[in-house]
């Protein structure tokens, strides 16, 4: 699971991003990850672009994906989000045995913004999932938030199809 975030919209973020680095999944402190056993991501900031590359693994089964976005800086204007980017999706790795798979045009539309001086990256993702009951439009709000000491990162996802948030905790790789 490698998430590579390449971009804070403000040059000050790029120089000293607290989100930058490689992060490893902490199963004991997180929502169930099945069918995966491992999730690693790397965050890197480069100008106003953020590239997110993730890697999921379970035994010999692996999945990676990547996307590049340009988040807005929330302090510029409350409620501002960056440009919407359309990203091709080959597999929806967040299935968790739900019987939901990527549907529609097999893309997701993602927009983002920086909050709290670059300490939080918020993404809003819209996609269509295919289920036994038919296709369903889904919105996922994802907050990537680093701890005050920079050693832990919490990814909180609020999905329009779930009442409870999905919370994944990561530790910084040495």
mmCIF file of C-alpha atoms in Angstrom:
data_model
loop_
_atom_site.group_PDB
_atom_site.id
_atom_site.type_symbol
_atom_site.label_atom_id
_atom_site.label_comp_id
_atom_site.label_asym_id
_atom_site.label_seq_id
_atom_site.Cartn_x
_atom_site.Cartn_y
_atom_site.Cartn_z
ATOM 1 C CA UNK A 1 0.000 0.000 0.000
ATOM 2 C CA UNK A 2 1.879 2.929 -1.117
ATOM 3 C CA UNK A 3 0.137 6.257 -1.104
ATOM 4 C CA UNK A 4 2.267 8.898 -2.636
ATOM 5 C CA UNK A 5 0.909 12.366 -2.143
ATOM 6 C CA UNK A 6 2.851 14.705 -4.330
ATOM 7 C CA UNK A 7 1.570 18.159 -3.645
ATOM 8 C CA UNK A 8 0.577 20.735 -1.224
ATOM 9 C CA UNK A 9 -0.891 23.636 -3.105
ATOM 10 C CA UNK A 10 1.188 26.153 -1.194
ATOM 11 C CA UNK A 11 4.986 26.042 -1.524
ATOM 12 C CA UNK A 12 5.312 26.164 2.277
ATOM 13 C CA UNK A 13 3.521 22.800 2.496
ATOM 14 C CA UNK A 14 5.893 21.218 -0.032
ATOM 15 C CA UNK A 15 8.963 22.162 1.981
ATOM 16 C CA UNK A 16 7.804 20.676 5.285
ATOM 17 C CA UNK A 17 4.780 18.440 4.848
ATOM 18 C CA UNK A 18 3.979 16.503 8.028
ATOM 19 C CA UNK A 19 2.200 13.908 5.845
ATOM 20 C CA UNK A 20 5.294 13.094 3.787
ATOM 21 C CA UNK A 21 6.749 9.631 4.289
ATOM 22 C CA UNK A 22 5.954 5.942 4.133
ATOM 23 C CA UNK A 23 3.175 4.617 6.352
ATOM 24 C CA UNK A 24 2.384 1.027 7.464
ATOM 25 C CA UNK A 25 -1.037 -0.277 8.501
ATOM 26 C CA UNK A 26 -1.609 -0.910 12.228
ATOM 27 C CA UNK A 27 -4.220 -3.708 12.312
ATOM 28 C CA UNK A 28 -4.720 -3.593 16.108
ATOM 29 C CA UNK A 29 -5.793 0.069 15.999
ATOM 30 C CA UNK A 30 -7.864 -0.093 12.804
ATOM 31 C CA UNK A 31 -11.140 -1.167 11.238
ATOM 32 C CA UNK A 32 -10.968 -4.677 9.703
ATOM 33 C CA UNK A 33 -9.014 -4.646 6.421
ATOM 34 C CA UNK A 34 -10.114 -8.001 4.969
ATOM 35 C CA UNK A 35 -9.646 -9.431 2.463
ATOM 36 C CA UNK A 36 -6.227 -7.753 2.732
ATOM 37 C CA UNK A 37 -3.619 -8.309 5.448
ATOM 38 C CA UNK A 38 -1.247 -5.471 4.663
ATOM 39 C CA UNK A 39 -1.628 -1.884 3.478
ATOM 40 C CA UNK A 40 1.267 0.507 2.961
ATOM 41 C CA UNK A 41 1.323 3.959 1.443
ATOM 42 C CA UNK A 42 3.797 6.733 0.820
ATOM 43 C CA UNK A 43 2.908 10.422 0.860
ATOM 44 C CA UNK A 44 5.065 12.901 -1.023
ATOM 45 C CA UNK A 45 4.339 16.536 -1.780
ATOM 46 C CA UNK A 46 5.464 18.354 -4.923
ATOM 47 C CA UNK A 47 4.074 21.817 -5.620
ATOM 48 C CA UNK A 48 0.288 21.802 -5.970
ATOM 49 C CA UNK A 49 -0.008 18.151 -7.001
ATOM 50 C CA UNK A 50 -0.629 15.127 -4.800
ATOM 51 C CA UNK A 51 -0.009 11.636 -6.150
ATOM 52 C CA UNK A 52 -1.488 8.849 -4.091
ATOM 53 C CA UNK A 53 -0.193 5.332 -4.697
ATOM 54 C CA UNK A 54 -1.438 2.489 -2.495
ATOM 55 C CA UNK A 55 -0.370 -1.135 -2.140
ATOM 56 C CA UNK A 56 -2.574 -3.843 -0.618
ATOM 57 C CA UNK A 57 -1.354 -7.397 -0.029
ATOM 58 C CA UNK A 58 -2.527 -10.755 1.282
ATOM 59 C CA UNK A 59 -0.221 -13.702 0.722
ATOM 60 C CA UNK A 60 0.687 -13.732 -2.978
ATOM 61 C CA UNK A 61 -2.284 -11.547 -3.905
ATOM 62 C CA UNK A 62 -1.364 -7.889 -4.348
ATOM 63 C CA UNK A 63 -3.041 -4.763 -5.679
ATOM 64 C CA UNK A 64 -1.646 -1.294 -6.352
ATOM 65 C CA UNK A 65 -3.242 1.876 -7.643
ATOM 66 C CA UNK A 66 -2.235 5.493 -8.107
ATOM 67 C CA UNK A 67 -3.854 8.863 -8.718
ATOM 68 C CA UNK A 68 -2.724 12.472 -8.942
ATOM 69 C CA UNK A 69 -4.836 15.362 -7.641
ATOM 70 C CA UNK A 70 -4.434 19.091 -6.969
ATOM 71 C CA UNK A 71 -6.081 19.912 -3.626
ATOM 72 C CA UNK A 72 -7.139 23.437 -2.720
ATOM 73 C CA UNK A 73 -5.992 25.242 0.409
ATOM 74 C CA UNK A 74 -9.020 25.609 2.698
ATOM 75 C CA UNK A 75 -7.750 28.845 4.233
ATOM 76 C CA UNK A 76 -8.058 30.533 0.846
ATOM 77 C CA UNK A 77 -11.847 30.275 1.100
ATOM 78 C CA UNK A 78 -13.922 28.049 3.397
ATOM 79 C CA UNK A 79 -15.443 25.106 1.609
ATOM 80 C CA UNK A 80 -13.051 25.348 -1.343
ATOM 81 C CA UNK A 81 -12.025 22.099 -2.979
ATOM 82 C CA UNK A 82 -9.455 21.456 -5.661
ATOM 83 C CA UNK A 83 -10.068 20.464 -9.242
ATOM 84 C CA UNK A 84 -12.088 17.308 -9.775
ATOM 85 C CA UNK A 85 -9.968 14.602 -11.378
ATOM 86 C CA UNK A 86 -11.376 11.528 -13.119
ATOM 87 C CA UNK A 87 -9.318 8.428 -12.296
ATOM 88 C CA UNK A 88 -9.691 5.012 -14.017
ATOM 89 C CA UNK A 89 -10.443 2.172 -11.558
ATOM 90 C CA UNK A 90 -9.552 -1.435 -12.391
ATOM 91 C CA UNK A 91 -10.562 -2.866 -8.993
ATOM 92 C CA UNK A 92 -12.221 -1.441 -5.893
ATOM 93 C CA UNK A 93 -9.907 -2.785 -3.147
ATOM 94 C CA UNK A 94 -12.229 -1.709 -0.306
ATOM 95 C CA UNK A 95 -14.669 -4.567 -1.026
ATOM 96 C CA UNK A 96 -14.319 -6.244 2.420
ATOM 97 C CA UNK A 97 -16.455 -9.206 1.278
ATOM 98 C CA UNK A 98 -19.424 -6.911 0.675
ATOM 99 C CA UNK A 99 -20.170 -8.126 -2.833
ATOM 100 C CA UNK A 100 -19.616 -4.610 -4.174
ATOM 101 C CA UNK A 101 -17.359 -4.063 -7.161
ATOM 102 C CA UNK A 102 -16.459 -1.120 -9.360
ATOM 103 C CA UNK A 103 -19.313 -0.396 -11.740
ATOM 104 C CA UNK A 104 -20.550 2.422 -13.937
ATOM 105 C CA UNK A 105 -17.857 3.784 -16.225
ATOM 106 C CA UNK A 106 -15.118 2.207 -14.025
ATOM 107 C CA UNK A 107 -13.827 5.605 -12.888
ATOM 108 C CA UNK A 108 -13.876 7.685 -9.730
ATOM 109 C CA UNK A 109 -14.062 11.468 -9.476
ATOM 110 C CA UNK A 110 -11.836 12.901 -6.737
ATOM 111 C CA UNK A 111 -11.422 16.432 -5.332
ATOM 112 C CA UNK A 112 -9.364 17.482 -2.374
ATOM 113 C CA UNK A 113 -8.442 20.244 0.029
ATOM 114 C CA UNK A 114 -5.778 20.905 2.662
ATOM 115 C CA UNK A 115 -6.968 21.691 6.184
ATOM 116 C CA UNK A 116 -5.270 22.735 9.426
ATOM 117 C CA UNK A 117 -2.223 24.262 7.754
ATOM 118 C CA UNK A 118 -1.464 21.138 5.691
ATOM 119 C CA UNK A 119 -1.818 18.644 8.566
ATOM 120 C CA UNK A 120 -5.015 17.146 7.131
ATOM 121 C CA UNK A 121 -5.769 16.173 3.546
ATOM 122 C CA UNK A 122 -9.499 15.742 2.830
ATOM 123 C CA UNK A 123 -10.646 13.947 -0.310
ATOM 124 C CA UNK A 124 -14.179 13.603 -1.638
ATOM 125 C CA UNK A 125 -14.530 10.649 -4.009
ATOM 126 C CA UNK A 126 -17.575 9.794 -6.123
ATOM 127 C CA UNK A 127 -17.872 6.411 -7.826
ATOM 128 C CA UNK A 128 -20.465 3.847 -8.863
ATOM 129 C CA UNK A 129 -20.400 0.374 -7.328
ATOM 130 C CA UNK A 130 -22.058 -2.691 -8.772
ATOM 131 C CA UNK A 131 -23.906 -4.939 -6.307
ATOM 132 C CA UNK A 132 -26.322 -7.846 -6.556
ATOM 133 C CA UNK A 133 -29.159 -5.313 -6.237
ATOM 134 C CA UNK A 134 -27.805 -3.135 -9.087
ATOM 135 C CA UNK A 135 -25.526 -0.134 -9.413
ATOM 136 C CA UNK A 136 -25.215 2.408 -6.603
ATOM 137 C CA UNK A 137 -23.625 5.860 -6.560
ATOM 138 C CA UNK A 138 -21.281 6.191 -3.558
ATOM 139 C CA UNK A 139 -19.501 9.182 -2.018
ATOM 140 C CA UNK A 140 -16.480 8.653 0.233
ATOM 141 C CA UNK A 141 -15.057 11.465 2.379
ATOM 142 C CA UNK A 142 -11.470 10.597 3.385
ATOM 143 C CA UNK A 143 -9.422 12.530 5.947
ATOM 144 C CA UNK A 144 -5.679 11.818 6.184
ATOM 145 C CA UNK A 145 -4.570 13.307 9.513
ATOM 146 C CA UNK A 146 -1.095 13.123 11.027
ATOM 147 C CA UNK A 147 -0.557 13.079 14.802
ATOM 148 C CA UNK A 148 1.019 16.050 16.574
ATOM 149 C CA UNK A 149 4.347 14.204 16.937
ATOM 150 C CA UNK A 150 4.247 12.986 13.312
ATOM 151 C CA UNK A 151 4.583 9.266 14.119
ATOM 152 C CA UNK A 152 0.981 8.161 13.388
ATOM 153 C CA UNK A 153 -1.458 8.863 10.618
ATOM 154 C CA UNK A 154 -5.195 8.210 10.815
ATOM 155 C CA UNK A 155 -7.284 7.710 7.681
ATOM 156 C CA UNK A 156 -10.983 8.186 8.429
ATOM 157 C CA UNK A 157 -13.455 7.352 5.659
ATOM 158 C CA UNK A 158 -17.124 8.262 5.785
ATOM 159 C CA UNK A 159 -19.034 6.368 3.105
ATOM 160 C CA UNK A 160 -22.515 7.343 1.982
ATOM 161 C CA UNK A 161 -23.454 3.650 2.153
ATOM 162 C CA UNK A 162 -22.291 3.044 5.759
ATOM 163 C CA UNK A 163 -23.458 4.403 9.094
ATOM 164 C CA UNK A 164 -20.058 3.867 10.751
ATOM 165 C CA UNK A 165 -16.760 5.364 9.610
ATOM 166 C CA UNK A 166 -13.897 3.177 8.428
ATOM 167 C CA UNK A 167 -10.801 4.110 10.456
ATOM 168 C CA UNK A 168 -7.318 2.936 9.518
ATOM 169 C CA UNK A 169 -4.297 3.827 11.633
ATOM 170 C CA UNK A 170 -0.745 3.809 10.251
ATOM 171 C CA UNK A 171 2.713 4.169 11.744
ATOM 172 C CA UNK A 172 5.535 6.003 10.045
ATOM 173 C CA UNK A 173 8.195 3.730 8.559
ATOM 174 C CA UNK A 174 11.702 4.255 9.883
#
